């Protein structure tokens, strides 16, 4: 890049900058969709490169995009139907636990001479929460037109990113100054590692937990096996504390109904297969050295992203955490050792 920029070039850069900013503001409502599409693209690129050996890039992009669309829509539809159909069953389990708490922990208790009975207001709290969930799901129907447009843009963006994204990245990287190439590599590796952990590892673990849950809950004998399998798979997407929530809930339920055989099955079979092995063995082995990301950071990324950005935060939260980690590693690279040898800098993050 020349050291002196002519007035004509300055005007060109200004116009380009204005157009880019105006475009971002105009399509800001779809920014999350574009980021998610880019995340899926990075995950699908190895498969795209493999398929391009045997067919044209357009066919490969179309096949992968269609596969992703069918997989996502099918999984979300099945999960929503199963969870919605079992809300009353879930409420009955909660009521059983609350009655046990009331009878065992609060029987005979009194405040200012009156017996304490927290069951009604606790039960009302859970019932109102379930009602709000129902209303939220029904509210999605009102947003169906905009949701359909965003879904269409998501899959079209995945198709275009697969087809042209790698070439665009190479062209942009080629015009960057050489002294900034190390920074770009560090940031790229940080984001790719996070997305690798998000898709390859956590989705693989969730699928494994989903299929293992069928025989586990068949042995447990509580029925509603599909409900428990879907719930186990969804919670397995959340590292550290995800499946533990379900196991703790089942332990409370087994104790509340004095099902000691069920409690033994939960502790001896369900907890190791659905919690311990996936979190303590599968995730570290699958992530390996490539995605050395602290699981606590992944937990913060999931819940922080969902709390701030809704369901889109499930992907965008980890992406932003990856960018912050990349900035930290760039600072270490630039100012930590001072040798400027261009090597990739890893931290305990």
GROMACS .gro file of C-alpha atoms in nm:
model
  349
    1UNK     CA    1   0.000   0.000   0.000
    2UNK     CA    2   0.152   0.336  -0.098
    3UNK     CA    3   0.260   0.572   0.172
    4UNK     CA    4   0.094   0.877   0.018
    5UNK     CA    5  -0.278   0.860  -0.051
    6UNK     CA    6  -0.408   1.091  -0.322
    7UNK     CA    7  -0.716   1.303  -0.273
    8UNK     CA    8  -0.900   1.084  -0.523
    9UNK     CA    9  -0.818   0.774  -0.323
   10UNK     CA   10  -0.930   0.944  -0.002
   11UNK     CA   11  -1.264   1.023  -0.163
   12UNK     CA   12  -1.293   0.664  -0.283
   13UNK     CA   13  -1.220   0.527   0.065
   14UNK     CA   14  -1.470   0.769   0.218
   15UNK     CA   15  -1.744   0.666  -0.024
   16UNK     CA   16  -1.671   0.297   0.036
   17UNK     CA   17  -1.679   0.351   0.413
   18UNK     CA   18  -2.010   0.541   0.394
   19UNK     CA   19  -2.167   0.268   0.180
   20UNK     CA   20  -2.048  -0.006   0.415
   21UNK     CA   21  -2.177   0.176   0.726
   22UNK     CA   22  -2.510   0.256   0.558
   23UNK     CA   23  -2.550  -0.107   0.451
   24UNK     CA   24  -2.476  -0.233   0.802
   25UNK     CA   25  -2.730   0.007   0.954
   26UNK     CA   26  -2.993  -0.079   0.692
   27UNK     CA   27  -2.960  -0.453   0.750
   28UNK     CA   28  -2.877  -0.441   1.120
   29UNK     CA   29  -3.177  -0.658   1.209
   30UNK     CA   30  -3.016  -0.936   1.008
   31UNK     CA   31  -2.666  -0.896   1.153
   32UNK     CA   32  -2.714  -1.190   1.389
   33UNK     CA   33  -2.834  -1.409   1.104
   34UNK     CA   34  -2.526  -1.321   0.897
   35UNK     CA   35  -2.292  -1.399   1.187
   36UNK     CA   36  -2.460  -1.734   1.245
   37UNK     CA   37  -2.435  -1.812   0.873
   38UNK     CA   38  -2.063  -1.733   0.883
   39UNK     CA   39  -2.023  -1.960   1.185
   40UNK     CA   40  -2.192  -2.249   1.007
   41UNK     CA   41  -1.977  -2.183   0.701
   42UNK     CA   42  -1.651  -2.215   0.895
   43UNK     CA   43  -1.777  -2.543   1.038
   44UNK     CA   44  -1.882  -2.674   0.694
   45UNK     CA   45  -1.573  -2.566   0.499
   46UNK     CA   46  -1.381  -2.896   0.543
   47UNK     CA   47  -1.678  -3.090   0.404
   48UNK     CA   48  -1.713  -2.836   0.123
   49UNK     CA   49  -1.347  -2.874   0.025
   50UNK     CA   50  -1.386  -3.252   0.022
   51UNK     CA   51  -1.699  -3.247  -0.195
   52UNK     CA   52  -1.540  -3.000  -0.435
   53UNK     CA   53  -1.296  -3.274  -0.537
   54UNK     CA   54  -1.585  -3.461  -0.700
   55UNK     CA   55  -1.829  -3.187  -0.806
   56UNK     CA   56  -1.861  -2.817  -0.877
   57UNK     CA   57  -1.858  -2.573  -0.588
   58UNK     CA   58  -2.218  -2.468  -0.649
   59UNK     CA   59  -2.348  -2.824  -0.618
   60UNK     CA   60  -2.143  -2.882  -0.303
   61UNK     CA   61  -2.274  -2.561  -0.144
   62UNK     CA   62  -2.632  -2.651  -0.234
   63UNK     CA   63  -2.602  -3.003  -0.090
   64UNK     CA   64  -2.447  -2.887   0.238
   65UNK     CA   65  -2.691  -2.598   0.280
   66UNK     CA   66  -2.987  -2.829   0.220
   67UNK     CA   67  -2.850  -3.081   0.469
   68UNK     CA   68  -2.808  -2.810   0.734
   69UNK     CA   69  -3.158  -2.674   0.669
   70UNK     CA   70  -3.323  -3.015   0.695
   71UNK     CA   71  -3.123  -3.101   1.008
   72UNK     CA   72  -3.192  -2.776   1.194
   73UNK     CA   73  -3.560  -2.745   1.105
   74UNK     CA   74  -3.625  -3.113   1.175
   75UNK     CA   75  -3.444  -3.112   1.509
   76UNK     CA   76  -3.612  -2.791   1.630
   77UNK     CA   77  -3.956  -2.913   1.523
   78UNK     CA   78  -3.921  -3.248   1.698
   79UNK     CA   79  -3.777  -3.088   2.014
   80UNK     CA   80  -4.052  -2.824   2.032
   81UNK     CA   81  -4.332  -3.077   1.981
   82UNK     CA   82  -4.193  -3.322   2.236
   83UNK     CA   83  -4.130  -3.058   2.503
   84UNK     CA   84  -4.465  -2.887   2.452
   85UNK     CA   85  -4.658  -3.215   2.468
   86UNK     CA   86  -4.490  -3.307   2.798
   87UNK     CA   87  -4.528  -2.977   2.985
   88UNK     CA   88  -4.816  -3.117   3.191
   89UNK     CA   89  -4.610  -3.424   3.277
   90UNK     CA   90  -4.319  -3.202   3.381
   91UNK     CA   91  -4.555  -3.002   3.600
   92UNK     CA   92  -4.673  -3.321   3.772
   93UNK     CA   93  -4.312  -3.409   3.856
   94UNK     CA   94  -4.255  -3.061   3.997
   95UNK     CA   95  -4.571  -3.084   4.208
   96UNK     CA   96  -4.458  -3.420   4.347
   97UNK     CA   97  -4.124  -3.272   4.452
   98UNK     CA   98  -4.292  -2.966   4.605
   99UNK     CA   99  -4.535  -3.179   4.804
  100UNK     CA  100  -4.243  -3.380   4.940
  101UNK     CA  101  -4.061  -3.061   5.038
  102UNK     CA  102  -4.373  -2.934   5.208
  103UNK     CA  103  -4.440  -3.256   5.401
  104UNK     CA  104  -4.083  -3.341   5.500
  105UNK     CA  105  -3.916  -3.005   5.548
  106UNK     CA  106  -4.197  -2.769   5.646
  107UNK     CA  107  -4.442  -2.991   5.836
  108UNK     CA  108  -4.505  -2.850   6.178
  109UNK     CA  109  -4.313  -2.532   6.102
  110UNK     CA  110  -4.473  -2.203   6.196
  111UNK     CA  111  -4.414  -1.832   6.171
  112UNK     CA  112  -4.590  -1.607   6.426
  113UNK     CA  113  -4.798  -1.906   6.535
  114UNK     CA  114  -4.914  -1.999   6.184
  115UNK     CA  115  -4.802  -2.305   5.991
  116UNK     CA  116  -4.573  -2.245   5.699
  117UNK     CA  117  -4.696  -2.389   5.371
  118UNK     CA  118  -4.480  -2.268   5.081
  119UNK     CA  119  -4.625  -2.521   4.838
  120UNK     CA  120  -4.900  -2.301   4.687
  121UNK     CA  121  -4.684  -2.005   4.596
  122UNK     CA  122  -4.393  -2.221   4.476
  123UNK     CA  123  -4.632  -2.424   4.263
  124UNK     CA  124  -4.785  -2.104   4.127
  125UNK     CA  125  -4.438  -1.981   4.038
  126UNK     CA  126  -4.360  -2.290   3.832
  127UNK     CA  127  -4.706  -2.288   3.675
  128UNK     CA  128  -4.668  -1.924   3.573
  129UNK     CA  129  -4.325  -2.001   3.429
  130UNK     CA  130  -4.469  -2.282   3.218
  131UNK     CA  131  -4.756  -2.058   3.108
  132UNK     CA  132  -4.507  -1.793   3.002
  133UNK     CA  133  -4.319  -2.056   2.803
  134UNK     CA  134  -4.641  -2.156   2.629
  135UNK     CA  135  -4.720  -1.791   2.552
  136UNK     CA  136  -4.369  -1.741   2.415
  137UNK     CA  137  -4.405  -2.038   2.181
  138UNK     CA  138  -4.743  -1.912   2.066
  139UNK     CA  139  -4.596  -1.564   2.021
  140UNK     CA  140  -4.351  -1.706   1.772
  141UNK     CA  141  -4.647  -1.773   1.544
  142UNK     CA  142  -4.716  -1.399   1.528
  143UNK     CA  143  -4.354  -1.341   1.425
  144UNK     CA  144  -4.371  -1.617   1.164
  145UNK     CA  145  -4.335  -1.393   0.853
  146UNK     CA  146  -4.019  -1.217   0.977
  147UNK     CA  147  -3.886  -1.544   1.115
  148UNK     CA  148  -3.936  -1.708   0.776
  149UNK     CA  149  -3.745  -1.426   0.606
  150UNK     CA  150  -3.456  -1.458   0.852
  151UNK     CA  151  -3.442  -1.834   0.804
  152UNK     CA  152  -3.435  -1.788   0.427
  153UNK     CA  153  -3.155  -1.531   0.454
  154UNK     CA  154  -2.965  -1.763   0.690
  155UNK     CA  155  -2.956  -2.054   0.445
  156UNK     CA  156  -2.894  -1.835   0.139
  157UNK     CA  157  -2.602  -1.672   0.324
  158UNK     CA  158  -2.459  -2.014   0.411
  159UNK     CA  159  -2.481  -2.110   0.044
  160UNK     CA  160  -2.304  -1.792  -0.072
  161UNK     CA  161  -2.039  -1.804   0.201
  162UNK     CA  162  -1.956  -2.162   0.112
  163UNK     CA  163  -1.936  -2.074  -0.255
  164UNK     CA  164  -1.738  -1.749  -0.235
  165UNK     CA  165  -1.632  -1.701   0.130
  166UNK     CA  166  -1.293  -1.871   0.119
  167UNK     CA  167  -1.195  -1.687  -0.199
  168UNK     CA  168  -1.302  -1.353  -0.050
  169UNK     CA  169  -1.102  -1.422   0.268
  170UNK     CA  170  -0.791  -1.505   0.064
  171UNK     CA  171  -0.828  -1.189  -0.145
  172UNK     CA  172  -0.876  -0.965   0.159
  173UNK     CA  173  -0.587  -1.129   0.343
  174UNK     CA  174  -0.368  -1.075   0.037
  175UNK     CA  175  -0.407  -0.696   0.042
  176UNK     CA  176  -0.336  -0.660   0.415
  177UNK     CA  177   0.008  -0.534   0.525
  178UNK     CA  178   0.255  -0.814   0.597
  179UNK     CA  179   0.316  -0.698   0.954
  180UNK     CA  180  -0.052  -0.756   1.037
  181UNK     CA  181  -0.065  -1.113   0.905
  182UNK     CA  182   0.030  -1.261   1.244
  183UNK     CA  183  -0.256  -1.072   1.409
  184UNK     CA  184  -0.502  -1.202   1.151
  185UNK     CA  185  -0.381  -1.561   1.202
  186UNK     CA  186  -0.419  -1.538   1.582
  187UNK     CA  187  -0.770  -1.395   1.557
  188UNK     CA  188  -0.869  -1.651   1.293
  189UNK     CA  189  -0.739  -1.943   1.502
  190UNK     CA  190  -0.922  -1.819   1.811
  191UNK     CA  191  -1.256  -1.797   1.630
  192UNK     CA  192  -1.208  -2.127   1.445
  193UNK     CA  193  -1.117  -2.306   1.769
  194UNK     CA  194  -1.428  -2.173   1.942
  195UNK     CA  195  -1.653  -2.272   1.652
  196UNK     CA  196  -1.485  -2.612   1.636
  197UNK     CA  197  -1.564  -2.664   2.003
  198UNK     CA  198  -1.917  -2.534   1.958
  199UNK     CA  199  -2.019  -2.746   1.661
  200UNK     CA  200  -1.795  -3.051   1.645
  201UNK     CA  201  -1.756  -3.119   2.015
  202UNK     CA  202  -2.074  -3.003   2.184
  203UNK     CA  203  -2.311  -3.117   1.912
  204UNK     CA  204  -2.134  -3.454   1.895
  205UNK     CA  205  -2.161  -3.489   2.273
  206UNK     CA  206  -2.527  -3.384   2.267
  207UNK     CA  207  -2.608  -3.643   1.999
  208UNK     CA  208  -2.425  -3.912   2.195
  209UNK     CA  209  -2.614  -3.823   2.514
  210UNK     CA  210  -2.943  -3.817   2.320
  211UNK     CA  211  -2.900  -4.172   2.192
  212UNK     CA  212  -2.758  -4.307   2.519
  213UNK     CA  213  -3.056  -4.159   2.706
  214UNK     CA  214  -3.301  -4.402   2.540
  215UNK     CA  215  -3.174  -4.721   2.709
  216UNK     CA  216  -3.096  -4.533   3.031
  217UNK     CA  217  -3.450  -4.404   3.077
  218UNK     CA  218  -3.597  -4.731   2.955
  219UNK     CA  219  -3.417  -4.903   3.243
  220UNK     CA  220  -3.525  -4.626   3.481
  221UNK     CA  221  -3.888  -4.701   3.396
  222UNK     CA  222  -4.041  -4.353   3.428
  223UNK     CA  223  -4.187  -4.360   3.076
  224UNK     CA  224  -4.181  -4.054   2.847
  225UNK     CA  225  -3.849  -4.178   2.711
  226UNK     CA  226  -3.850  -3.945   2.410
  227UNK     CA  227  -3.907  -3.646   2.639
  228UNK     CA  228  -3.615  -3.735   2.862
  229UNK     CA  229  -3.389  -3.809   2.563
  230UNK     CA  230  -3.465  -3.474   2.398
  231UNK     CA  231  -3.420  -3.287   2.727
  232UNK     CA  232  -3.090  -3.468   2.791
  233UNK     CA  233  -2.963  -3.381   2.443
  234UNK     CA  234  -3.055  -3.013   2.478
  235UNK     CA  235  -2.896  -2.982   2.823
  236UNK     CA  236  -2.584  -3.163   2.699
  237UNK     CA  237  -2.517  -2.863   2.475
  238UNK     CA  238  -2.443  -2.664   2.791
  239UNK     CA  239  -2.100  -2.760   2.931
  240UNK     CA  240  -2.035  -2.836   3.298
  241UNK     CA  241  -2.381  -2.782   3.449
  242UNK     CA  242  -2.620  -2.884   3.169
  243UNK     CA  243  -2.701  -3.252   3.232
  244UNK     CA  244  -2.641  -3.212   3.606
  245UNK     CA  245  -2.963  -3.010   3.626
  246UNK     CA  246  -3.165  -3.303   3.491
  247UNK     CA  247  -2.991  -3.559   3.713
  248UNK     CA  248  -3.043  -3.344   4.024
  249UNK     CA  249  -3.409  -3.301   3.933
  250UNK     CA  250  -3.455  -3.676   3.887
  251UNK     CA  251  -3.281  -3.746   4.220
  252UNK     CA  252  -3.524  -3.513   4.396
  253UNK     CA  253  -3.818  -3.678   4.223
  254UNK     CA  254  -3.701  -4.030   4.309
  255UNK     CA  255  -3.658  -3.933   4.674
  256UNK     CA  256  -3.996  -3.755   4.680
  257UNK     CA  257  -4.179  -4.072   4.569
  258UNK     CA  258  -3.949  -4.304   4.772
  259UNK     CA  259  -3.829  -4.478   4.456
  260UNK     CA  260  -3.500  -4.612   4.592
  261UNK     CA  261  -3.450  -4.847   4.297
  262UNK     CA  262  -3.487  -4.551   4.061
  263UNK     CA  263  -3.245  -4.350   4.274
  264UNK     CA  264  -2.990  -4.630   4.245
  265UNK     CA  265  -3.032  -4.639   3.865
  266UNK     CA  266  -2.992  -4.261   3.844
  267UNK     CA  267  -2.672  -4.260   4.052
  268UNK     CA  268  -2.515  -4.577   3.909
  269UNK     CA  269  -2.616  -4.553   3.541
  270UNK     CA  270  -2.774  -4.219   3.444
  271UNK     CA  271  -2.520  -3.992   3.613
  272UNK     CA  272  -2.207  -4.163   3.471
  273UNK     CA  273  -2.346  -4.208   3.118
  274UNK     CA  274  -2.523  -3.872   3.082
  275UNK     CA  275  -2.298  -3.646   3.292
  276UNK     CA  276  -1.960  -3.778   3.403
  277UNK     CA  277  -1.836  -3.952   3.088
  278UNK     CA  278  -1.955  -3.683   2.841
  279UNK     CA  279  -1.820  -3.389   3.044
  280UNK     CA  280  -1.506  -3.540   3.198
  281UNK     CA  281  -1.389  -3.762   2.913
  282UNK     CA  282  -1.564  -3.701   2.579
  283UNK     CA  283  -1.531  -3.322   2.565
  284UNK     CA  284  -1.158  -3.308   2.655
  285UNK     CA  285  -1.074  -3.594   2.416
  286UNK     CA  286  -1.271  -3.447   2.125
  287UNK     CA  287  -1.145  -3.094   2.176
  288UNK     CA  288  -0.785  -3.205   2.224
  289UNK     CA  289  -0.510  -2.949   2.174
  290UNK     CA  290  -0.678  -2.766   1.887
  291UNK     CA  291  -0.957  -2.611   2.090
  292UNK     CA  292  -0.795  -2.545   2.427
  293UNK     CA  293  -1.081  -2.327   2.554
  294UNK     CA  294  -1.163  -2.313   2.923
  295UNK     CA  295  -1.505  -2.478   2.978
  296UNK     CA  296  -1.602  -2.205   3.225
  297UNK     CA  297  -1.561  -1.951   2.945
  298UNK     CA  298  -1.785  -2.166   2.727
  299UNK     CA  299  -2.044  -2.168   3.006
  300UNK     CA  300  -2.027  -1.787   3.034
  301UNK     CA  301  -2.046  -1.755   2.656
  302UNK     CA  302  -2.361  -1.968   2.637
  303UNK     CA  303  -2.558  -1.813   2.922
  304UNK     CA  304  -2.428  -1.459   2.870
  305UNK     CA  305  -2.507  -1.475   2.501
  306UNK     CA  306  -2.856  -1.618   2.554
  307UNK     CA  307  -2.933  -1.363   2.829
  308UNK     CA  308  -2.830  -1.067   2.612
  309UNK     CA  309  -2.919  -1.181   2.259
  310UNK     CA  310  -3.183  -1.447   2.309
  311UNK     CA  311  -3.159  -1.777   2.125
  312UNK     CA  312  -2.912  -1.622   1.878
  313UNK     CA  313  -2.671  -1.584   2.169
  314UNK     CA  314  -2.621  -1.960   2.168
  315UNK     CA  315  -2.383  -1.906   1.876
  316UNK     CA  316  -2.306  -1.534   1.893
  317UNK     CA  317  -2.206  -1.548   2.260
  318UNK     CA  318  -1.922  -1.796   2.197
  319UNK     CA  319  -1.819  -1.601   1.886
  320UNK     CA  320  -1.778  -1.277   2.082
  321UNK     CA  321  -1.592  -1.458   2.360
  322UNK     CA  322  -1.362  -1.601   2.092
  323UNK     CA  323  -1.296  -1.250   1.961
  324UNK     CA  324  -1.209  -1.131   2.313
  325UNK     CA  325  -0.974  -1.427   2.358
  326UNK     CA  326  -0.819  -1.341   2.022
  327UNK     CA  327  -0.761  -0.982   2.135
  328UNK     CA  328  -0.596  -1.109   2.454
  329UNK     CA  329  -0.365  -1.337   2.256
  330UNK     CA  330  -0.279  -1.055   2.017
  331UNK     CA  331  -0.177  -0.837   2.311
  332UNK     CA  332   0.044  -1.119   2.439
  333UNK     CA  333   0.193  -1.159   2.094
  334UNK     CA  334   0.262  -0.789   2.042
  335UNK     CA  335   0.370  -0.685   2.389
  336UNK     CA  336   0.426  -1.003   2.591
  337UNK     CA  337   0.754  -1.147   2.465
  338UNK     CA  338   0.857  -0.875   2.225
  339UNK     CA  339   1.029  -1.112   1.983
  340UNK     CA  340   0.779  -1.061   1.700
  341UNK     CA  341   0.862  -1.400   1.549
  342UNK     CA  342   0.508  -1.450   1.420
  343UNK     CA  343   0.439  -1.771   1.609
  344UNK     CA  344   0.088  -1.845   1.730
  345UNK     CA  345   0.038  -1.750   2.091
  346UNK     CA  346  -0.170  -1.978   2.313
  347UNK     CA  347  -0.284  -1.909   2.665
  348UNK     CA  348  -0.463  -2.109   2.931
  349UNK     CA  349  -0.789  -1.969   2.798
   0.00000   0.00000   0.00000
